PDB file of C-alpha atoms in Angstrom:
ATOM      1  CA  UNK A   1       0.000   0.000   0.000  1.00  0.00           C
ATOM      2  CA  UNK A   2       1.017   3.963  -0.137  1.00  0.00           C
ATOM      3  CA  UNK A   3       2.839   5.807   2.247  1.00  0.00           C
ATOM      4  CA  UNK A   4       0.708   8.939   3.398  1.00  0.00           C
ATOM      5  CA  UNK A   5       1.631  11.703   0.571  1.00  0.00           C
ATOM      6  CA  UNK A   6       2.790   9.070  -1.838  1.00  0.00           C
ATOM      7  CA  UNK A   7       1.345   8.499  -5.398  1.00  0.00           C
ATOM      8  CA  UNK A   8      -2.475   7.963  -5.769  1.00  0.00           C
ATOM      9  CA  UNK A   9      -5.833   9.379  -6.849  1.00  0.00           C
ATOM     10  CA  UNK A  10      -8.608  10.347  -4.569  1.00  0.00           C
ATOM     11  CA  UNK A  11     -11.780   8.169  -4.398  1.00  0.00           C
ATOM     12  CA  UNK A  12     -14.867  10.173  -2.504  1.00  0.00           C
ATOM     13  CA  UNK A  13     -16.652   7.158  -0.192  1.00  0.00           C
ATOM     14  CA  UNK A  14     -19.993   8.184   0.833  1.00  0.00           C
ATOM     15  CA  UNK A  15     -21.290   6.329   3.736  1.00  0.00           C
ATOM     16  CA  UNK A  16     -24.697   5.270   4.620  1.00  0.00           C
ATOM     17  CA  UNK A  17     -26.005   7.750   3.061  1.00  0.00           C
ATOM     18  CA  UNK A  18     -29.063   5.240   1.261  1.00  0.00           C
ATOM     19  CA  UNK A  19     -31.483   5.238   4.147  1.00  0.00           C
ATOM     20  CA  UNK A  20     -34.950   4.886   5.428  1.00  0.00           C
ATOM     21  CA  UNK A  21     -34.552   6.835   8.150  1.00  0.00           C
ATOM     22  CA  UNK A  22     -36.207   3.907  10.396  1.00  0.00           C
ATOM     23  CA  UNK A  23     -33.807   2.973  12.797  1.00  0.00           C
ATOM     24  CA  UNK A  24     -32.998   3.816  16.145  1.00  0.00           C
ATOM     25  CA  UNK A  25     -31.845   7.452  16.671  1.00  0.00           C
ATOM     26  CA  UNK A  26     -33.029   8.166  13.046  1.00  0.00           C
ATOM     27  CA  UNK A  27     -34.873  11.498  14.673  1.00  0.00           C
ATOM     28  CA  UNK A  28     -32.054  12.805  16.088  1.00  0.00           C
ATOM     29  CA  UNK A  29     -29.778  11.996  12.664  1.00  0.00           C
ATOM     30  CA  UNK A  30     -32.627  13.611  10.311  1.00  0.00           C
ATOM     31  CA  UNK A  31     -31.573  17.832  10.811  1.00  0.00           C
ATOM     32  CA  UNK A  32     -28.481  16.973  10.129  1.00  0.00           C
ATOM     33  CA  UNK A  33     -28.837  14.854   7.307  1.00  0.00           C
ATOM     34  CA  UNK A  34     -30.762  17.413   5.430  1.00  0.00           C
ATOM     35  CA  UNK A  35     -28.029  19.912   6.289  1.00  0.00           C
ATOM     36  CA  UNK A  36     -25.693  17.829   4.637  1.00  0.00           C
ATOM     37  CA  UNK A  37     -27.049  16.891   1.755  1.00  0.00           C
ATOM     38  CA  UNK A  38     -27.573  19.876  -0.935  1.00  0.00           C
ATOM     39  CA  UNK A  39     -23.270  19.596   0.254  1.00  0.00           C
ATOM     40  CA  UNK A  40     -22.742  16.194  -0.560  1.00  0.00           C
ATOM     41  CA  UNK A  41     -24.533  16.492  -4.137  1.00  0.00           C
ATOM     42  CA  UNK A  42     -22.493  18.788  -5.217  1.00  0.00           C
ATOM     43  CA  UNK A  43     -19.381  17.180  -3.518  1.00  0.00           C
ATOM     44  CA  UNK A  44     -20.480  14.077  -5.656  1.00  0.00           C
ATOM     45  CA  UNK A  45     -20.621  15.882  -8.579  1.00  0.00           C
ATOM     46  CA  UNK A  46     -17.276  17.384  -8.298  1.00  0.00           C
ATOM     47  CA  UNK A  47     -16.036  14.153  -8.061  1.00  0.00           C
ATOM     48  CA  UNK A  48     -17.512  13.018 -11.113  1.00  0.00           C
ATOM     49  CA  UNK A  49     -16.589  15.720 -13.191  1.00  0.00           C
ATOM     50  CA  UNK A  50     -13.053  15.073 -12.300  1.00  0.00           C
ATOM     51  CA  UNK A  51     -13.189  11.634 -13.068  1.00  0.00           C
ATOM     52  CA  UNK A  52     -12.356  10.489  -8.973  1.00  0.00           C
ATOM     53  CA  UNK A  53     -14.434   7.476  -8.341  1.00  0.00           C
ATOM     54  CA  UNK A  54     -17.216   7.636  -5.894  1.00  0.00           C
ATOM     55  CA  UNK A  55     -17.700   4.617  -4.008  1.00  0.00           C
ATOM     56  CA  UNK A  56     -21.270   3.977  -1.813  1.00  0.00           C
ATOM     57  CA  UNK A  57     -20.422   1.763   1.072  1.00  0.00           C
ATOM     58  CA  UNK A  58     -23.898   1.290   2.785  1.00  0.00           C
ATOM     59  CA  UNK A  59     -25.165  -1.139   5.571  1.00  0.00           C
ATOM     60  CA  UNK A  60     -27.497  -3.319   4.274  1.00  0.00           C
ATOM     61  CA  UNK A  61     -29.842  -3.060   7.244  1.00  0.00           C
ATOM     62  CA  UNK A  62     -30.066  -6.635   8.017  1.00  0.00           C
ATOM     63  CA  UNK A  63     -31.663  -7.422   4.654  1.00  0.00           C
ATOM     64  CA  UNK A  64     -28.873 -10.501   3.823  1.00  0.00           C
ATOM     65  CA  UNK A  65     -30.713 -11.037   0.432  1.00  0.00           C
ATOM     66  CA  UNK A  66     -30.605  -7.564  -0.794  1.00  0.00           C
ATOM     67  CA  UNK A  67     -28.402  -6.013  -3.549  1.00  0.00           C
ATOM     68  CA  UNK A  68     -27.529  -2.418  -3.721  1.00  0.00           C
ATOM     69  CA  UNK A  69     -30.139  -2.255  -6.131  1.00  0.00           C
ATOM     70  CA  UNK A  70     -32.859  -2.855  -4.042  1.00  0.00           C
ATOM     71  CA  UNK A  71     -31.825  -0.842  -0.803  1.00  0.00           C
ATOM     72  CA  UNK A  72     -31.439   2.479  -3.178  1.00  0.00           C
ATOM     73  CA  UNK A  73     -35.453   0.967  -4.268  1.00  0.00           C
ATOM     74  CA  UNK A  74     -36.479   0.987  -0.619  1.00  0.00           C
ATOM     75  CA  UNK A  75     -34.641   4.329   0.044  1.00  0.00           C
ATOM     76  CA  UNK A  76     -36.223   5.806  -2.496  1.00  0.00           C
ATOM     77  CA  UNK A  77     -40.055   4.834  -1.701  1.00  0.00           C
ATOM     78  CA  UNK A  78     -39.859   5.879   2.325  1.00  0.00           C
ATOM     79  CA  UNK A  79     -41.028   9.316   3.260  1.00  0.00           C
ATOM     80  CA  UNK A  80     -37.130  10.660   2.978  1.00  0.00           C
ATOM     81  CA  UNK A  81     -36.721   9.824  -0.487  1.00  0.00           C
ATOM     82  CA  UNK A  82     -35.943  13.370  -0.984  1.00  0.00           C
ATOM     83  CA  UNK A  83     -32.828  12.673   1.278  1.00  0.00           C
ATOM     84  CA  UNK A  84     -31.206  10.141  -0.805  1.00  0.00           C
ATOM     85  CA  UNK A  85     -32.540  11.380  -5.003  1.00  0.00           C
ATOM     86  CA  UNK A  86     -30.213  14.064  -5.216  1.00  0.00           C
ATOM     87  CA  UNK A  87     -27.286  11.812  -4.066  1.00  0.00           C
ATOM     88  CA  UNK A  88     -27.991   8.256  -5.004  1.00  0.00           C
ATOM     89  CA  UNK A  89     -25.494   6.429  -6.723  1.00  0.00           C
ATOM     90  CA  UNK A  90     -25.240   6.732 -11.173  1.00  0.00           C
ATOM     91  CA  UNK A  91     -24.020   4.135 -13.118  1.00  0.00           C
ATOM     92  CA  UNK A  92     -20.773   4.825 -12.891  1.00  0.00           C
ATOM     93  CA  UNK A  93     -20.778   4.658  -8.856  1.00  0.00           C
ATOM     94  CA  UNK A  94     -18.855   1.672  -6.946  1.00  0.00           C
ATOM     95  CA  UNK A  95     -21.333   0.490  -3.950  1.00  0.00           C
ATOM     96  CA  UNK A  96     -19.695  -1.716  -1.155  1.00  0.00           C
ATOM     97  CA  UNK A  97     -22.196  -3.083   1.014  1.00  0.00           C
ATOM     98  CA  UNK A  98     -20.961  -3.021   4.787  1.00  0.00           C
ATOM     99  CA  UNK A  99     -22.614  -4.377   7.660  1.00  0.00           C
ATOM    100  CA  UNK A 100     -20.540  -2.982  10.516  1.00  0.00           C
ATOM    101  CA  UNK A 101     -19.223   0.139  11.398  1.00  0.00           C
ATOM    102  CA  UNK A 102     -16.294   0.728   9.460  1.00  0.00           C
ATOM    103  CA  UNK A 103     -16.431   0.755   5.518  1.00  0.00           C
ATOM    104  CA  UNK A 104     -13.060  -1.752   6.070  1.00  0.00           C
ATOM    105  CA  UNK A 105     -14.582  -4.278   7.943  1.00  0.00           C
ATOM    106  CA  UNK A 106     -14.823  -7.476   6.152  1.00  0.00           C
ATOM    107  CA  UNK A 107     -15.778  -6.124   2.552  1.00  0.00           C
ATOM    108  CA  UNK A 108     -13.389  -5.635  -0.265  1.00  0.00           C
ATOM    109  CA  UNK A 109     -13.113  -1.535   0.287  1.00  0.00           C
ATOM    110  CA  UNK A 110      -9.069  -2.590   0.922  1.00  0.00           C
ATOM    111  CA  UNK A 111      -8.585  -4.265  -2.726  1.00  0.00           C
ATOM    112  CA  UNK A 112     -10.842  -1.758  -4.340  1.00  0.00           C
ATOM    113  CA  UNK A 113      -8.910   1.507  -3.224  1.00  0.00           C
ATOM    114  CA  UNK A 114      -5.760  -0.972  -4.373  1.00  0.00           C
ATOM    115  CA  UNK A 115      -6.620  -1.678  -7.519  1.00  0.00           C
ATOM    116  CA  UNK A 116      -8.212   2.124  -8.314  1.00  0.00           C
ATOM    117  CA  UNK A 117      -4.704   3.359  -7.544  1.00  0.00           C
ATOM    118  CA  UNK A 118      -6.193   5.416  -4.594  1.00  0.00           C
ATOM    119  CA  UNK A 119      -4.003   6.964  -1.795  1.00  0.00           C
ATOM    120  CA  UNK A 120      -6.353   9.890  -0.692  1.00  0.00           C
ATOM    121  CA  UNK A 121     -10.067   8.736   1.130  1.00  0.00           C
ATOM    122  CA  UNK A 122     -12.512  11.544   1.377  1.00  0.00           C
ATOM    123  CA  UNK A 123     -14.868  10.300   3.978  1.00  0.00           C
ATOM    124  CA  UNK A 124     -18.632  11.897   3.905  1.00  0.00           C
ATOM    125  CA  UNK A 125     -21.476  10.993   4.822  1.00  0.00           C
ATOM    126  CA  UNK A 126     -22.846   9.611   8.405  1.00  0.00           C
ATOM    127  CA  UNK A 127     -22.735   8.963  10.935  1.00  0.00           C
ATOM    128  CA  UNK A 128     -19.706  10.908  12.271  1.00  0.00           C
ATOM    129  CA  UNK A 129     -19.315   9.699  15.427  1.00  0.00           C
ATOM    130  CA  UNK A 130     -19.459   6.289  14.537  1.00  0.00           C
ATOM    131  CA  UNK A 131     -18.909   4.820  11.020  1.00  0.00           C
ATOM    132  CA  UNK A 132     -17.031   8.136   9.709  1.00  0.00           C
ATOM    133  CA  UNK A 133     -14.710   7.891  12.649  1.00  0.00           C
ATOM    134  CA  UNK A 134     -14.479   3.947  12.819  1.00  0.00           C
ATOM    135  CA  UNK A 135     -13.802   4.051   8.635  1.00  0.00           C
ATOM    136  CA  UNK A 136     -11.049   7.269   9.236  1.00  0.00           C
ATOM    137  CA  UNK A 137      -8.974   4.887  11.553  1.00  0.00           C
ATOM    138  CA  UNK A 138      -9.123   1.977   9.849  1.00  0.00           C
ATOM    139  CA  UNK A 139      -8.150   3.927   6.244  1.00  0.00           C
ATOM    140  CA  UNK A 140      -5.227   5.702   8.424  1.00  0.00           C
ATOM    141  CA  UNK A 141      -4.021   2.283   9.559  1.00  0.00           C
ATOM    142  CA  UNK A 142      -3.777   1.169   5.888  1.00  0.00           C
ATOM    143  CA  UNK A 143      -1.231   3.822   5.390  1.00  0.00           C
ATOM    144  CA  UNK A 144      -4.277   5.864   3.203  1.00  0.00           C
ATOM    145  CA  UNK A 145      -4.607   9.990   3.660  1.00  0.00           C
ATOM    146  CA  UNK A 146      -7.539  10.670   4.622  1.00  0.00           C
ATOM    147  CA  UNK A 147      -9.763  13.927   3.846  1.00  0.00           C
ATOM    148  CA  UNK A 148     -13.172  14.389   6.179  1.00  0.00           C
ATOM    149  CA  UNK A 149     -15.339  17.758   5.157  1.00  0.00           C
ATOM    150  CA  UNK A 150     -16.894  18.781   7.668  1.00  0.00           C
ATOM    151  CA  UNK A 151     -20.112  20.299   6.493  1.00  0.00           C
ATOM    152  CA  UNK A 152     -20.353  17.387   4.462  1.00  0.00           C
ATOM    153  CA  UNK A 153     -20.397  14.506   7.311  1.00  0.00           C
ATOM    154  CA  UNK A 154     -23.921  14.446   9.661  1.00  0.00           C
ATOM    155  CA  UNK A 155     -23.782  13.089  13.271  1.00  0.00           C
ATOM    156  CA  UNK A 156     -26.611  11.996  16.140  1.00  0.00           C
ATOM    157  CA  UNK A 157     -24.520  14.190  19.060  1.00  0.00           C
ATOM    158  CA  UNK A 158     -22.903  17.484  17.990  1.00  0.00           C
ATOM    159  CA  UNK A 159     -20.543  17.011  20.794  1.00  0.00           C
ATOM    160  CA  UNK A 160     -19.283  13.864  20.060  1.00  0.00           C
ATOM    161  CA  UNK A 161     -19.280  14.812  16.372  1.00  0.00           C
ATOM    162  CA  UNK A 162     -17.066  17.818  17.626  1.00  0.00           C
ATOM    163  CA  UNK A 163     -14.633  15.476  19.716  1.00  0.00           C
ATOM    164  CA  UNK A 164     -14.478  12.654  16.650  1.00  0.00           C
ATOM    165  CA  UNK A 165     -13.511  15.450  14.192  1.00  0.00           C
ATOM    166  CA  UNK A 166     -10.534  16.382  16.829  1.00  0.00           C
ATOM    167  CA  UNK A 167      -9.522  12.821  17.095  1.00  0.00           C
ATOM    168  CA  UNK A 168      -9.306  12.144  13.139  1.00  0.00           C
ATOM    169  CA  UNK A 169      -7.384  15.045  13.051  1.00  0.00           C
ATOM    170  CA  UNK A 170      -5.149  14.955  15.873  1.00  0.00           C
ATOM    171  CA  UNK A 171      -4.828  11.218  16.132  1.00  0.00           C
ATOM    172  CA  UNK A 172      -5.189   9.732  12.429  1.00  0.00           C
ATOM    173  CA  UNK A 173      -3.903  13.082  10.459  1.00  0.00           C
ATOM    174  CA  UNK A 174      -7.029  13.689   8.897  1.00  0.00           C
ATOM    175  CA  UNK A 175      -7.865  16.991   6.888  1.00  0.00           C
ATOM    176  CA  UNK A 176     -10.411  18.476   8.574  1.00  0.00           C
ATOM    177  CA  UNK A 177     -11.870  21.053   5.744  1.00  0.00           C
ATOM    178  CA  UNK A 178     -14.820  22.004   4.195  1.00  0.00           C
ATOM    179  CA  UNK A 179     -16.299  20.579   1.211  1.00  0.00           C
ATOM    180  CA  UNK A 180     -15.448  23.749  -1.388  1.00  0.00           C
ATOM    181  CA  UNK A 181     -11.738  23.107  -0.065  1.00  0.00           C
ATOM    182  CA  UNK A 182     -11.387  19.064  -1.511  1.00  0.00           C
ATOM    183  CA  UNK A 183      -8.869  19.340  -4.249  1.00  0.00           C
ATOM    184  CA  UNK A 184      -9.966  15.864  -5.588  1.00  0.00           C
ATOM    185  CA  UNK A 185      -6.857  14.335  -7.536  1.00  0.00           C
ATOM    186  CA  UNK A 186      -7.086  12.741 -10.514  1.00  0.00           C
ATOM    187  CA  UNK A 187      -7.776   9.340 -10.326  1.00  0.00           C
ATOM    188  CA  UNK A 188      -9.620   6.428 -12.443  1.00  0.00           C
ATOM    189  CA  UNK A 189     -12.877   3.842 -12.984  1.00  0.00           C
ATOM    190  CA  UNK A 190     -12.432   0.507 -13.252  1.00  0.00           C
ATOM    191  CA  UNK A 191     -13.353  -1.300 -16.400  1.00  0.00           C
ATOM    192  CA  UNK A 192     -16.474  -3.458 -15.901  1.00  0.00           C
ATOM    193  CA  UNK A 193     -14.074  -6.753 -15.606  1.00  0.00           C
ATOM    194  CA  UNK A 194     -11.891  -4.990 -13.527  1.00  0.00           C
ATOM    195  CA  UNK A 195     -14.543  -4.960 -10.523  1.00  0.00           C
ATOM    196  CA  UNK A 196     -15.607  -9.061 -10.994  1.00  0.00           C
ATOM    197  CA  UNK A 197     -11.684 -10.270 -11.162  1.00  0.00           C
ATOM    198  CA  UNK A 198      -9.868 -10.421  -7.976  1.00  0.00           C
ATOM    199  CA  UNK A 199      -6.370 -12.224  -8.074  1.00  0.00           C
ATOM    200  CA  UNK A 200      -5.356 -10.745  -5.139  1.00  0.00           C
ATOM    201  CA  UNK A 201      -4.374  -7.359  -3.461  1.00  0.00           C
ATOM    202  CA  UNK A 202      -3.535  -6.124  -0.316  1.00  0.00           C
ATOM    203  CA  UNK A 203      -5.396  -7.759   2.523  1.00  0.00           C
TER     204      UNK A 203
END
């Protein structure tokens, strides 16, 4: 893997961001969510335009028989649909489905940033002060830079959003910024059979 400042593109992972908005603490998530969003779409589109790969990683809720398909579908037809339209995933976007905290754990996020050449993670999405944070430390102990915009990430607590942000910064050497200051660098999309063949990568 890369050294932090070494060669690689940027890949913008968007986290949990397709959602129902039905689970526990979902109430207390929902004013910040819509805060963040009209930030994240354009945040996404930046990306695109410059060609940086946007990859969803999303719990899948417990629904084991689900692809990503059908939990943008369900997304889409609760009352919040108009939380997850203006950012869901085009058909260009990489979706990793996750079912713990961290984007890392026990899905293939590792070989994908690998074999896209990445070395910069920007982290958005939610929730801060749990899968943002969780996915910041494991990226930092794969050697990765990581980038967290702070307008663009949505938390439960303020406060403990305030302290996570601190600790990515001070303790994982995050880039604490906001979203109009990602300089996304230049990076590429796999071909389709790119994405189905795995020989091997970095664990």
């Amino acid at each position: 893997m890369w050294g932090p400042g070494e060669t690689g593109g940027s890949a913008l992972v968007v986290i949990d961001m397709i959602n129902t908005y039905e689970h526990e603490d979902a109430e207390l998530l929902l004013p910040a969510a819509e805060r963040v969003v009209p930030v994240l779409a354009e945040l996404i589109g930046r990306a695109r335009d410059a060609c940086v790969p946007v990859i969803y990683a999303n719990d899948n809720f417990g629904l084991w028989r689900s692809h990503h398909g059908e939990l943008v579908e369900a997304a889409l037809s609760r009352p919040h649909a108009g939380l997850v339209e203006p950012i869901r995933p085009d058909d260009d976007s990489l979706f990793v489905v996750k079912t713990r905290h961290s984007v890392f754990h026990d899905t293939p996020m590792s070989y994908l940033l690998w074999q896209l050449d990445v070395g910069t993670v920007v982290l958005a999405g939610q929730v801060t002060e749990q899968c943002v944070l969780y996915s910041a430390l494991d990226a930092h102990i794969r050697h990765l830079d990581v980038t967290v915009p702070r307008d663009a990430v949505a938390s439960i607590h303020p406060h403990l959003e305030a302290a996570a942000l601190e600790m990515m910064e001070c303790n994982m050497g995050a880039r604490i910024v906001q979203a109009m200051e990602v300089n996304f660098r230049g990076g590429r999309r796999p071909a389709p059979e790119e994405t189905t063949h795995h020989p091997g990568g970095p664990s």
